[in-house]
Tab-separated table of C-alpha atoms in Angstrom:
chain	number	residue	atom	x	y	z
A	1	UNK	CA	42.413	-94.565	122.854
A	2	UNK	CA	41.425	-98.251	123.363
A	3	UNK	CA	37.814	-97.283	123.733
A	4	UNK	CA	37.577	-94.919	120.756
A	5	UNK	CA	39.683	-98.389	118.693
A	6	UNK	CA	37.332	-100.762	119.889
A	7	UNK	CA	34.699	-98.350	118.898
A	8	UNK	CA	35.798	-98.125	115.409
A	9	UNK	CA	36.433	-101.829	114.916
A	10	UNK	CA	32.556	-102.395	116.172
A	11	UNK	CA	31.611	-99.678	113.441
A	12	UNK	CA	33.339	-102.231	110.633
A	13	UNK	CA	32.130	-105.216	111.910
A	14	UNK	CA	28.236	-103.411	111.684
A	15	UNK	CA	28.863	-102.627	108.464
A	16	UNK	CA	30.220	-105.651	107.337
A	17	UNK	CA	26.845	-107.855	108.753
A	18	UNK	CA	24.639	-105.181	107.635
A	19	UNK	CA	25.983	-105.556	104.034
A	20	UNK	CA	25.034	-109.290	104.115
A	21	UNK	CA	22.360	-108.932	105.149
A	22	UNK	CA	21.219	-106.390	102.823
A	23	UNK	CA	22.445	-108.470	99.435
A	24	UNK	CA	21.332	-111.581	100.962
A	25	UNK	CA	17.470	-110.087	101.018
A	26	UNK	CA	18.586	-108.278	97.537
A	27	UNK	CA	19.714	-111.603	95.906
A	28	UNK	CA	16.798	-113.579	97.088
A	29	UNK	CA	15.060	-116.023	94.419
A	30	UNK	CA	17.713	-115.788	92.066
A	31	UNK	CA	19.563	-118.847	93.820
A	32	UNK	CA	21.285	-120.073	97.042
A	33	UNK	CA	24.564	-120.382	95.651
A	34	UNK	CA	24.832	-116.268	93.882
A	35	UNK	CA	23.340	-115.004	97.099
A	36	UNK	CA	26.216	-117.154	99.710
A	37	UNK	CA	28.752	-116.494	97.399
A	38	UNK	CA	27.868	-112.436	97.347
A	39	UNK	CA	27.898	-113.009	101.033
A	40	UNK	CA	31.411	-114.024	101.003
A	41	UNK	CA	33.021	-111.580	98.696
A	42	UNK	CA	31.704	-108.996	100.826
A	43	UNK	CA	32.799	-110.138	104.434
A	44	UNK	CA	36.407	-111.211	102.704
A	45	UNK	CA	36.236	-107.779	100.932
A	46	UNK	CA	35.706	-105.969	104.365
A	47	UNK	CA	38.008	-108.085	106.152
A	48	UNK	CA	40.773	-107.653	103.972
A	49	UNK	CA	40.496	-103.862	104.356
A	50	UNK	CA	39.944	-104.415	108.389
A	51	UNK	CA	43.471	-106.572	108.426
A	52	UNK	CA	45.600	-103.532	106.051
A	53	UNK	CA	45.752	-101.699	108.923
A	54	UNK	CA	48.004	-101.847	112.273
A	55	UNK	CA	46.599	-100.904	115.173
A	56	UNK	CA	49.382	-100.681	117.430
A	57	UNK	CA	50.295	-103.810	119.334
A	58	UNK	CA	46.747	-104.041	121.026
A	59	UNK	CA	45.234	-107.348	120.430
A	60	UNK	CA	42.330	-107.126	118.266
A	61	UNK	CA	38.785	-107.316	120.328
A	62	UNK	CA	37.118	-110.418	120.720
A	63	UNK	CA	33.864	-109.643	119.829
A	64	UNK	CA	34.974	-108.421	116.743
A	65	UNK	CA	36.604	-110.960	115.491
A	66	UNK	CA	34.479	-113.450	116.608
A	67	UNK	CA	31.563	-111.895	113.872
A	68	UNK	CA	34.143	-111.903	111.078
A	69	UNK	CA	35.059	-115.609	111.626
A	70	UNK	CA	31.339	-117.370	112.360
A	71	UNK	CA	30.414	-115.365	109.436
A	72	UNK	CA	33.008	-116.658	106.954
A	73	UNK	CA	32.657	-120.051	108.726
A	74	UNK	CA	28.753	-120.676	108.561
A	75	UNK	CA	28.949	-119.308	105.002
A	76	UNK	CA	31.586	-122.096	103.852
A	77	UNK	CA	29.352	-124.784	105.630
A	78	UNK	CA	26.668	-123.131	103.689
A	79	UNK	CA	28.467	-123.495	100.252
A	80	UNK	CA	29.900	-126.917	100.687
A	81	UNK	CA	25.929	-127.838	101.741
A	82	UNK	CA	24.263	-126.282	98.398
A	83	UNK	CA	27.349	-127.366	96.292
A	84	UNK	CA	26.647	-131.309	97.540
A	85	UNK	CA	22.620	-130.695	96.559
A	86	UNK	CA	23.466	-129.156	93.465
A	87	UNK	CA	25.341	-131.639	92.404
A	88	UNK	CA	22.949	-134.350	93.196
A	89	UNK	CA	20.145	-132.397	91.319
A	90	UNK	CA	21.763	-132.183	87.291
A	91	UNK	CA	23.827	-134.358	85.415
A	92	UNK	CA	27.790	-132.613	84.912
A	93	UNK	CA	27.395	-130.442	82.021
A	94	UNK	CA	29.735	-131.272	78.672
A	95	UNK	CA	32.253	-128.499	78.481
A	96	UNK	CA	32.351	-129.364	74.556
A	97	UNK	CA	28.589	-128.876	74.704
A	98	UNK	CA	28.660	-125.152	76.232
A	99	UNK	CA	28.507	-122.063	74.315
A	100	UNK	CA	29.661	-118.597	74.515
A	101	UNK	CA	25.673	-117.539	75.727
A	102	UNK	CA	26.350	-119.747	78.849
A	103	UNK	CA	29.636	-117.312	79.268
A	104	UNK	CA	27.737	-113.923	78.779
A	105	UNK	CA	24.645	-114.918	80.870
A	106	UNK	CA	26.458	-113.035	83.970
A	107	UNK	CA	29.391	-110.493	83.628
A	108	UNK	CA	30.041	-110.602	87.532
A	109	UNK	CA	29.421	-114.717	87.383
A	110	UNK	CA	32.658	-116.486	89.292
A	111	UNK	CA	34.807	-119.383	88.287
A	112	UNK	CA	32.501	-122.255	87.750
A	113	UNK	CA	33.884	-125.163	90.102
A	114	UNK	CA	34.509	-127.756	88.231
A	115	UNK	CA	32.162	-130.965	88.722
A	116	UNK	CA	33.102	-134.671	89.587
A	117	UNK	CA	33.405	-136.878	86.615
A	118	UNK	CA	31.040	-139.669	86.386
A	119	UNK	CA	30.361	-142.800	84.407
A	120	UNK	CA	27.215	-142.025	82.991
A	121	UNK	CA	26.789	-138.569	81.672
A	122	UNK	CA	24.277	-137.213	80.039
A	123	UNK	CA	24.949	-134.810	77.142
A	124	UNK	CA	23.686	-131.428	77.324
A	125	UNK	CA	21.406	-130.435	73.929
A	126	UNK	CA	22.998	-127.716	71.742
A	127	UNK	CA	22.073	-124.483	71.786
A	128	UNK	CA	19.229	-123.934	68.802
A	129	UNK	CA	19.589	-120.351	67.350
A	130	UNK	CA	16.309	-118.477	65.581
A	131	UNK	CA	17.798	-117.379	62.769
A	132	UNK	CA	14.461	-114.630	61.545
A	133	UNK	CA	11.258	-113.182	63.047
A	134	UNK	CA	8.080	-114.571	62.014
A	135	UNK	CA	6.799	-111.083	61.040
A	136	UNK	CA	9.599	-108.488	60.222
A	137	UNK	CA	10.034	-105.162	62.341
A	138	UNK	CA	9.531	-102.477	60.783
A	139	UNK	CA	12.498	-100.056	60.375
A	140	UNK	CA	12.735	-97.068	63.622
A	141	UNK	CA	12.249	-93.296	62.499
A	142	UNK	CA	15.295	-91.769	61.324
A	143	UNK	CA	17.462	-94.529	61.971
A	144	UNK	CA	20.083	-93.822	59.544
A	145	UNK	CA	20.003	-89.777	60.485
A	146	UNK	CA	21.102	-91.606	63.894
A	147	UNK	CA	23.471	-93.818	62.201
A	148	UNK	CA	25.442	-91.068	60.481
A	149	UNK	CA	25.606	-89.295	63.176
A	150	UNK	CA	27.381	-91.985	65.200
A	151	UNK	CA	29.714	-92.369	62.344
A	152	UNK	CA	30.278	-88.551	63.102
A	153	UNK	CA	31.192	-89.005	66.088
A	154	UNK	CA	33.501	-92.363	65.800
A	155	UNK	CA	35.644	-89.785	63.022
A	156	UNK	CA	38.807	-88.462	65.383
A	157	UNK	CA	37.788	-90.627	68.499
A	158	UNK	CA	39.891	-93.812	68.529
A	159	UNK	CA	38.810	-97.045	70.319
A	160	UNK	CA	40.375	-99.953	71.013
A	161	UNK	CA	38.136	-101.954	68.749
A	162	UNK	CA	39.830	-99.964	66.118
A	163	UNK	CA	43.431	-101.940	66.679
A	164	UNK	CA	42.503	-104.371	68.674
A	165	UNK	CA	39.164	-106.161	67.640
A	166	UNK	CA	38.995	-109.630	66.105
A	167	UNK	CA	39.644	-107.783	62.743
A	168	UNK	CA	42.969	-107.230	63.363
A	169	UNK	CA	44.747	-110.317	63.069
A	170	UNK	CA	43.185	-110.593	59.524
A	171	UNK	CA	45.141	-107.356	58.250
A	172	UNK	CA	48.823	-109.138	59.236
A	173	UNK	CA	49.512	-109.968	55.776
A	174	UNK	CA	52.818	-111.587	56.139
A	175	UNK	CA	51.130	-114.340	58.215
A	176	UNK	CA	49.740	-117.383	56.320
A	177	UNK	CA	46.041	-117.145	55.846
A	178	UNK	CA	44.777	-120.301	57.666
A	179	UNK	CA	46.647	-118.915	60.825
A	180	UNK	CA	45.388	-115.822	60.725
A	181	UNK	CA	41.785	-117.368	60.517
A	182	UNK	CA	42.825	-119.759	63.427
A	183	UNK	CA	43.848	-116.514	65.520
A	184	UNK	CA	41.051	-114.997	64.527
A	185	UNK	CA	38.668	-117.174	66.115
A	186	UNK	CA	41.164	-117.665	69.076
A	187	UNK	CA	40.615	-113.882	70.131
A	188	UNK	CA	36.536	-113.729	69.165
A	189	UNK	CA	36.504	-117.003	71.969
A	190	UNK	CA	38.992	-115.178	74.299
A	191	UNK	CA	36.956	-111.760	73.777
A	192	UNK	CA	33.772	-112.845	76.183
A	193	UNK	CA	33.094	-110.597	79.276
A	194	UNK	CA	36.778	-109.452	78.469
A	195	UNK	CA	37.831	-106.101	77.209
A	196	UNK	CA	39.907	-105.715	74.060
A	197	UNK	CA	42.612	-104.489	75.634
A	198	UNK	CA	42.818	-107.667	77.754
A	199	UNK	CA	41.916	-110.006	75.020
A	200	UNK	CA	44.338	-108.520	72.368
A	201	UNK	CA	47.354	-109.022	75.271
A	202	UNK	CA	46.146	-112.540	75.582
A	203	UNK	CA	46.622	-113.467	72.207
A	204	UNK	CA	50.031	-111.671	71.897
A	205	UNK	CA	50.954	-113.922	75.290
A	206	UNK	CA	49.621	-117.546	73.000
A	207	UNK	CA	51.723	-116.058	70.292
A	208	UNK	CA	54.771	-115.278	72.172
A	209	UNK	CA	54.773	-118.954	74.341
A	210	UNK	CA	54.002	-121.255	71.150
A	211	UNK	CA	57.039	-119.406	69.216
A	212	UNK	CA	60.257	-121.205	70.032
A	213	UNK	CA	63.687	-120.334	70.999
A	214	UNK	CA	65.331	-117.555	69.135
A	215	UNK	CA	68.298	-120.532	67.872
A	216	UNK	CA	65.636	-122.698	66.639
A	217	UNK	CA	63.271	-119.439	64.987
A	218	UNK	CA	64.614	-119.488	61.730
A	219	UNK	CA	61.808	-117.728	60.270
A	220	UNK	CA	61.239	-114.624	61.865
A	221	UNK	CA	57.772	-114.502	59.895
A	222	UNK	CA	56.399	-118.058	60.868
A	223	UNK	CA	53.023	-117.871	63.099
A	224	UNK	CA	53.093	-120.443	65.862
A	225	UNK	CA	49.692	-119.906	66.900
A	226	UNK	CA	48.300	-122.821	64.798
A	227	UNK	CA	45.865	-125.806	65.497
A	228	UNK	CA	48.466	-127.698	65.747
A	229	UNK	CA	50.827	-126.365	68.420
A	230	UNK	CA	47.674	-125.925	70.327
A	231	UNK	CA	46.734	-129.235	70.329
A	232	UNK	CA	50.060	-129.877	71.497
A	233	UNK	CA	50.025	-127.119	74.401
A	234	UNK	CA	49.329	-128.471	77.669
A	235	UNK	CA	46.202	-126.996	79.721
A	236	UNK	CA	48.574	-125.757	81.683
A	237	UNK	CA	50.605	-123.106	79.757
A	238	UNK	CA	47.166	-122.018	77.634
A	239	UNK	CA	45.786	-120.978	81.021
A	240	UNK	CA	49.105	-119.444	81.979
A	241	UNK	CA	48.757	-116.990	78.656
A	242	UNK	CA	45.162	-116.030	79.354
A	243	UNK	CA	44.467	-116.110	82.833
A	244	UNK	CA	43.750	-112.073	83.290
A	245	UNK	CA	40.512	-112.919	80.689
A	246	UNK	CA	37.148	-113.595	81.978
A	247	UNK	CA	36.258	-116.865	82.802
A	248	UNK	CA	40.267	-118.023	81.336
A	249	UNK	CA	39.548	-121.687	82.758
A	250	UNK	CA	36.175	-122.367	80.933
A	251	UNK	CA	37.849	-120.945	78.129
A	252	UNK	CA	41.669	-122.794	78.226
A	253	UNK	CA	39.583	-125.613	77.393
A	254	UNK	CA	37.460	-124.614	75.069
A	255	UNK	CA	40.398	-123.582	72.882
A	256	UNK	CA	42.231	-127.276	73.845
A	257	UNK	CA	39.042	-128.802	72.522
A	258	UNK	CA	38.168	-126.434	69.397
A	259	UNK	CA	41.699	-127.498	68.318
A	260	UNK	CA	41.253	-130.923	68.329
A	261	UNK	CA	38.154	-130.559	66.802
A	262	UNK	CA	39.862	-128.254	63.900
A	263	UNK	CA	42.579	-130.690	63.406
A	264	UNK	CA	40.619	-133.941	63.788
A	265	UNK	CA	37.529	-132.726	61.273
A	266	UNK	CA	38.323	-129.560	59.310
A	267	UNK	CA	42.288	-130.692	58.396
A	268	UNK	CA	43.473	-128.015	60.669
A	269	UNK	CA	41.137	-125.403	59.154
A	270	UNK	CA	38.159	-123.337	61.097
A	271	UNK	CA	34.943	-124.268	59.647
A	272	UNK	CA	33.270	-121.834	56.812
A	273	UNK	CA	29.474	-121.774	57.667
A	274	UNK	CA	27.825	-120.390	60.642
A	275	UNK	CA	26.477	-123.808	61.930
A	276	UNK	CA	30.119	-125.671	62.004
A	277	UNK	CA	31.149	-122.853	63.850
A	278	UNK	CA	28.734	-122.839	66.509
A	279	UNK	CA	29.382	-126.272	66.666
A	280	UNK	CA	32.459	-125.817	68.159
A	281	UNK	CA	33.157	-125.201	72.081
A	282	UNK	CA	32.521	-122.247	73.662
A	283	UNK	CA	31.357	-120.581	70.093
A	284	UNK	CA	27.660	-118.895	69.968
A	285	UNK	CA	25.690	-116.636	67.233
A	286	UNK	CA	28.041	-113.848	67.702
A	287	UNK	CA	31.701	-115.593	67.780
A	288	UNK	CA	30.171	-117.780	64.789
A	289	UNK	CA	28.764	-113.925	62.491
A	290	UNK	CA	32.130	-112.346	63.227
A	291	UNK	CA	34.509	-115.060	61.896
A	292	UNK	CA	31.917	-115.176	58.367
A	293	UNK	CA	32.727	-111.462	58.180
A	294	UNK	CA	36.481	-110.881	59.458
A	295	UNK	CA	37.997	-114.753	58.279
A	296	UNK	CA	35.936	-115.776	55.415
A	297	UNK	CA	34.919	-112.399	54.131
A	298	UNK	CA	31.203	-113.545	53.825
A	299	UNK	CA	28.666	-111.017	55.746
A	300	UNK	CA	25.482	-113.792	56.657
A	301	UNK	CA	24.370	-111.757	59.282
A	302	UNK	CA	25.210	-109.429	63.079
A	303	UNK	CA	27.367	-109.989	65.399
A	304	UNK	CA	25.506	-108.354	68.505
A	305	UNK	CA	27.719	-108.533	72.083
A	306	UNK	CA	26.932	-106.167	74.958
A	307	UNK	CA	27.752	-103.084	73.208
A	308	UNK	CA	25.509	-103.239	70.336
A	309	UNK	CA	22.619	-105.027	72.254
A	310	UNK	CA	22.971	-101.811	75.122
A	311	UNK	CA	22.968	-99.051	72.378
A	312	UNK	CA	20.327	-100.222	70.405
A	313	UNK	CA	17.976	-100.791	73.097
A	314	UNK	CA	19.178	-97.559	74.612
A	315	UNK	CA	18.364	-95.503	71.009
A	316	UNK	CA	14.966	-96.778	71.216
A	317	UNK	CA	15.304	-98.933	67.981
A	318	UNK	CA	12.968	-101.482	68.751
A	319	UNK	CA	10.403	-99.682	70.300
A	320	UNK	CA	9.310	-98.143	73.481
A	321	UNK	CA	8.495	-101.492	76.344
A	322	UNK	CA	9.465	-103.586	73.471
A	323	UNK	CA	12.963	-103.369	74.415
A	324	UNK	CA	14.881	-106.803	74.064
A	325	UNK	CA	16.209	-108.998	76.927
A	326	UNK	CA	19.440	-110.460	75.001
A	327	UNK	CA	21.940	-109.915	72.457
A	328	UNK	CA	20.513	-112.949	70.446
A	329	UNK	CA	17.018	-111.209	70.428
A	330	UNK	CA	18.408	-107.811	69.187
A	331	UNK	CA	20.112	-109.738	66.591
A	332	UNK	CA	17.090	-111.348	65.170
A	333	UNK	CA	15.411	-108.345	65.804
A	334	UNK	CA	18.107	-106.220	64.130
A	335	UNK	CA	18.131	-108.835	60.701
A	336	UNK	CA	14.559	-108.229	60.278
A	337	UNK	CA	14.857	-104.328	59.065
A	338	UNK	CA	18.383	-103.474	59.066
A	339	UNK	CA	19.373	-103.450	55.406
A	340	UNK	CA	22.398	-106.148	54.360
A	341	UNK	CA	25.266	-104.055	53.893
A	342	UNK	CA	25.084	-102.456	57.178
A	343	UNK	CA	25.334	-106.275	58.745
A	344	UNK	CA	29.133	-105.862	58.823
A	345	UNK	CA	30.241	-102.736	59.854
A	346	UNK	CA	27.405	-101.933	62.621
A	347	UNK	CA	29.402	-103.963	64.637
A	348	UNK	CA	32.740	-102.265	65.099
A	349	UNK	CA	31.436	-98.931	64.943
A	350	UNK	CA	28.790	-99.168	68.017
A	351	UNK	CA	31.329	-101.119	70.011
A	352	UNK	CA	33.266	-97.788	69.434
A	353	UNK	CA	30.600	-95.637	70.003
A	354	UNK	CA	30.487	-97.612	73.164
A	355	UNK	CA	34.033	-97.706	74.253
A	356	UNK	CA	34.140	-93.773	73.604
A	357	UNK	CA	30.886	-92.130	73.926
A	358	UNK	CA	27.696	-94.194	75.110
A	359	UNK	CA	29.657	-95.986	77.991
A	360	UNK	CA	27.793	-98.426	79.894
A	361	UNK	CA	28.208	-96.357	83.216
A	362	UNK	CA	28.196	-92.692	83.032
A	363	UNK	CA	28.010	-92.047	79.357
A	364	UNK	CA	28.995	-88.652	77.603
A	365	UNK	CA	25.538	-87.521	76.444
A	366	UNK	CA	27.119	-83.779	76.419
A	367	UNK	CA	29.338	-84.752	73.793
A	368	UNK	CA	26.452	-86.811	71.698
A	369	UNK	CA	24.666	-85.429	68.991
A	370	UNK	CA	21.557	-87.323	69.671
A	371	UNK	CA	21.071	-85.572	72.474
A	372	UNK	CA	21.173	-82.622	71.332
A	373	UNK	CA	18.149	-80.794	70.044
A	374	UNK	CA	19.574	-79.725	66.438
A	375	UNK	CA	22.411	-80.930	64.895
A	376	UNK	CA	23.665	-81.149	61.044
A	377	UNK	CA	25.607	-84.031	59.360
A	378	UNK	CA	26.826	-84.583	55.824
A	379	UNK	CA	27.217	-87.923	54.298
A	380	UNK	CA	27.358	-89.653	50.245
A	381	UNK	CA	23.918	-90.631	49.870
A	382	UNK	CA	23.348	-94.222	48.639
A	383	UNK	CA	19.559	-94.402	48.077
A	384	UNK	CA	16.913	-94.730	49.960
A	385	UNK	CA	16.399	-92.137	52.886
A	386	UNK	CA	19.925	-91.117	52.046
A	387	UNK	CA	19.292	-89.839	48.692
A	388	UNK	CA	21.065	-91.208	45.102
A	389	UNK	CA	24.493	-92.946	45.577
A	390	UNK	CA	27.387	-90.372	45.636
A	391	UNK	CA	25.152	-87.614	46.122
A	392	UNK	CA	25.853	-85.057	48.953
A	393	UNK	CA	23.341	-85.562	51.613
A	394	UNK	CA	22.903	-82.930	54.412
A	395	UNK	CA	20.462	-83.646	57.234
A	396	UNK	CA	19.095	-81.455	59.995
A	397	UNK	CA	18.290	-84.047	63.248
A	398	UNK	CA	15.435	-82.632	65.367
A	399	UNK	CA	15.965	-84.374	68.363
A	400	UNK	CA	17.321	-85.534	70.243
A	401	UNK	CA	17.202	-88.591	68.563
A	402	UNK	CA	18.371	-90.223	71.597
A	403	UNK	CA	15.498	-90.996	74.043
A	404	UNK	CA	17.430	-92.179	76.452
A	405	UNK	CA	19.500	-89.014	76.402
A	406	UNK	CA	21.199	-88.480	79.938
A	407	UNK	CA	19.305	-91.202	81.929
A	408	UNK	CA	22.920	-92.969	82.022
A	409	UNK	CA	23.130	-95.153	85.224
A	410	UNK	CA	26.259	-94.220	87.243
A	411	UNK	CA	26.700	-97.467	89.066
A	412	UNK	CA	22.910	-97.509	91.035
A	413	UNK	CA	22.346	-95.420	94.533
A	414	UNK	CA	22.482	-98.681	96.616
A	415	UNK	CA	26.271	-98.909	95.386
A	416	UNK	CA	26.809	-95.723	96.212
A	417	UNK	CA	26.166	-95.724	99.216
A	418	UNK	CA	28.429	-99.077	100.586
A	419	UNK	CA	31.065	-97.171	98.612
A	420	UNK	CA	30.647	-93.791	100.708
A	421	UNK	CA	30.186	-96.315	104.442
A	422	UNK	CA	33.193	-98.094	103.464
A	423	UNK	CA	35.576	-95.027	102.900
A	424	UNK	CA	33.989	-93.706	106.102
A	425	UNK	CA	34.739	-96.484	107.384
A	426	UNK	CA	38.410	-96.536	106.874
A	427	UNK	CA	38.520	-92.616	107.489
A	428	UNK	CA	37.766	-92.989	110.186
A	429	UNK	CA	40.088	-96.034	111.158
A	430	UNK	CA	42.826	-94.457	109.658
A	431	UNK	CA	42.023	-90.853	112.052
A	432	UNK	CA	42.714	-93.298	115.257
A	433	UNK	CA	45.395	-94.899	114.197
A	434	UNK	CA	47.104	-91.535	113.548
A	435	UNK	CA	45.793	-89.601	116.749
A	436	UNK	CA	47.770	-92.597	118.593
């Protein structure tokens, strides 16, 4: 039984070098410190599952061992090497200075360590958004067939954008209207790289911590969540409310600093233009086009996050290899054709769509009607392609109007396959263990 153990534990350690090697040659060019760190996650990852289970009271072989620990150690050496050059290279970056782009730019990005302070720092240059194309797009093919169609779909399917999105907070009526605005823009910088579900528990957590005592509550309908008790908050206990969001750290102190900002500038108010918002930490084009429509009621233009920028590009809407390479460019892009009154409510329905239906991995294309060949929908016409306003529109969709119909990715082959090795893997463990 030794031999076949030994065996088994040589298997893991195999895998667990041939996996570093393999994203170490994948990650290549795209910078030391992603490649070590991938490096690391995956021998801790396979070490973690190599220590759950007992093997009897057999000491565990040498030689395999040995691999797990010179790997972890000459990655760490690695890291602390790269980290030290790094540093030496760029100035430390302003965290009042960094936007919620800088937050998107990776969904799988870790915990950015935070840098040494220094005397003389350099601050970083705002973000400068394009606000139009020089030439206008001009609008897709049946774009609005497609568009009532989604809104087809959305009827009977809820999403958690539906009772959870930033538009939520505004729809609390007993809460004064400069907190709601405040929470409002608390949740759209909590929302990053986070899921609604996650986001909208994070806020109820600030809520629930700022309000005091039950004996010294005496109104029951009193919001706490206010620039002021946030300026008052310590680092400390924001981070303790929102730690299960993306990137909570980055964001604790964007909200510290945003609320000194409110209180010190704005009288304790959120600014009402799209340009004071994205002034503020951690807010970008989208944080900054979603508080216009959902606090101030004014709709100046999209607010494009994954969802929208995935679903467009995936419907073909800008083109076959013109496709566009961030949310900001399918914004602009978006603007250019997409008529006014659809600026608002595009938003929360293909973030639906997306939570639902067109899922980023594995999406429902059976259940789609663009992908279906024929189809019929019936909507109130309001000019245009859709006929005169009020008027009973029925349209036939010869499709699919979905080119990207059933090309879903379902996680890439490559991931497949470390998922199948690794249960074998264990299965294998696991069938010694018991045999003994």
């Amino acid at each position: 039984m030794s031999r076949r153990r030994a065996s088994a534990k040589n298997l893991v350690s195999k895998e667990i070098k041939r996996e570093i090697k393999e994203e170490e040659e994948e990650e290549e060019g795209e910078g030391e410190m992603d490649t070590i760190k991938l490096g690391t996650r995956a021998t801790r990852n396979m070490k973690t599952k190599l220590e759950s289970f007992s093997f009897g009271n057999s000491p565990t072989p040498s030689s395999s061992k040995a691999t797990i620990v010179s790997s972890t150690a000459t990655t760490t050496t690695t890291t602390a090497k790269s980290k030290k050059r790094k540093r030496s290279e760029s100035p430390p970056v302003d965290l009042h200075l960094l936007t919620d782009a800088d937050a998107d730019a990776d969904a799988d990005a870790y915990e950015p360590t935070p840098q040494r302070k220094t005397k003389a720092t350099k601050a970083a240059k705002a973000k400068v958004y394009k606000m139009e194309l020089d030439s206008p797009q001009p609008a897709p093919a049946n774009w609005l067939v497609t568009y009532r169609a989604i809104e087809e779909m959305r009827k009977g399917r809820p999403a958690p954008v539906d009772t959870m999105g930033c538009h939520a907070p505004m729809k609390e009526s007993r809460i004064d209207v400069q907190a709601r605005r405040f929470i409002t823009l608390v949740s759209l910088m909590l929302s990053s790289q986070t899921k609604d579900e996650v986001t909208h528990a994070a806020v109820q957590n600030l809520r629930a911590v700022f309000r005091p005592p039950k004996e010294h509550d005496t109104d029951p309908y009193k919001e706490y969540l206010t620039v002021p008790n946030m300026v008052s908050a310590s680092i400390e206990t924001i981070e303790s409310c929102i730690n299960k969001v993306g990137f909570w750290r980055r964001k604790a102190q964007y909200l510290k600093s945003t609320a000194e900002i409110l209180q010190r500038d704005y009288a304790g108010e959120i600014p009402k233009s799209v340009e004071g918002l994205c002034g503020l930490p951690g807010v970008g084009m989208k944080m900054a086009m979603l508080t216009m429509q959902n606090a101030w009621g004014e709709n100046v233009g999209i607010g494009v996050d994954v969802h929208v920028h995935r679903i467009t590009n995936r419907l073909g809407w800008f083109g076959r290899g013109r496709e566009t390479k961030t949310p900001e460019e399918t914004r602009v892009r978006l603007e250019s054709w997409l008529p006014r009154e659809f600026y608002g409510p595009i938003n929360p329905l293909l973030v639906g769509f997306g939570q639902t239906v067109c899922t980023p991995v594995r999406p429902k294309c059976e259940e789609c009607l663009l992908s279906r060949k024929e189809f019929e929908i019936e909507w109130e016409g309001e000019g245009g392609e859709g006929g005169k306003g009020g008027e009973r529109v029925k349209k036939v969709g010869n499709g699919p109007l979905c080119p990207s119909a059933f090309k879903g990715s379902t996680g890439g082959p490559r991931r497949k396959t470390v998922v199948k090795k690794e249960e074998e893997v264990l299965e294998a463990l696991i069938k010694v263990e018991l045999e003994e």
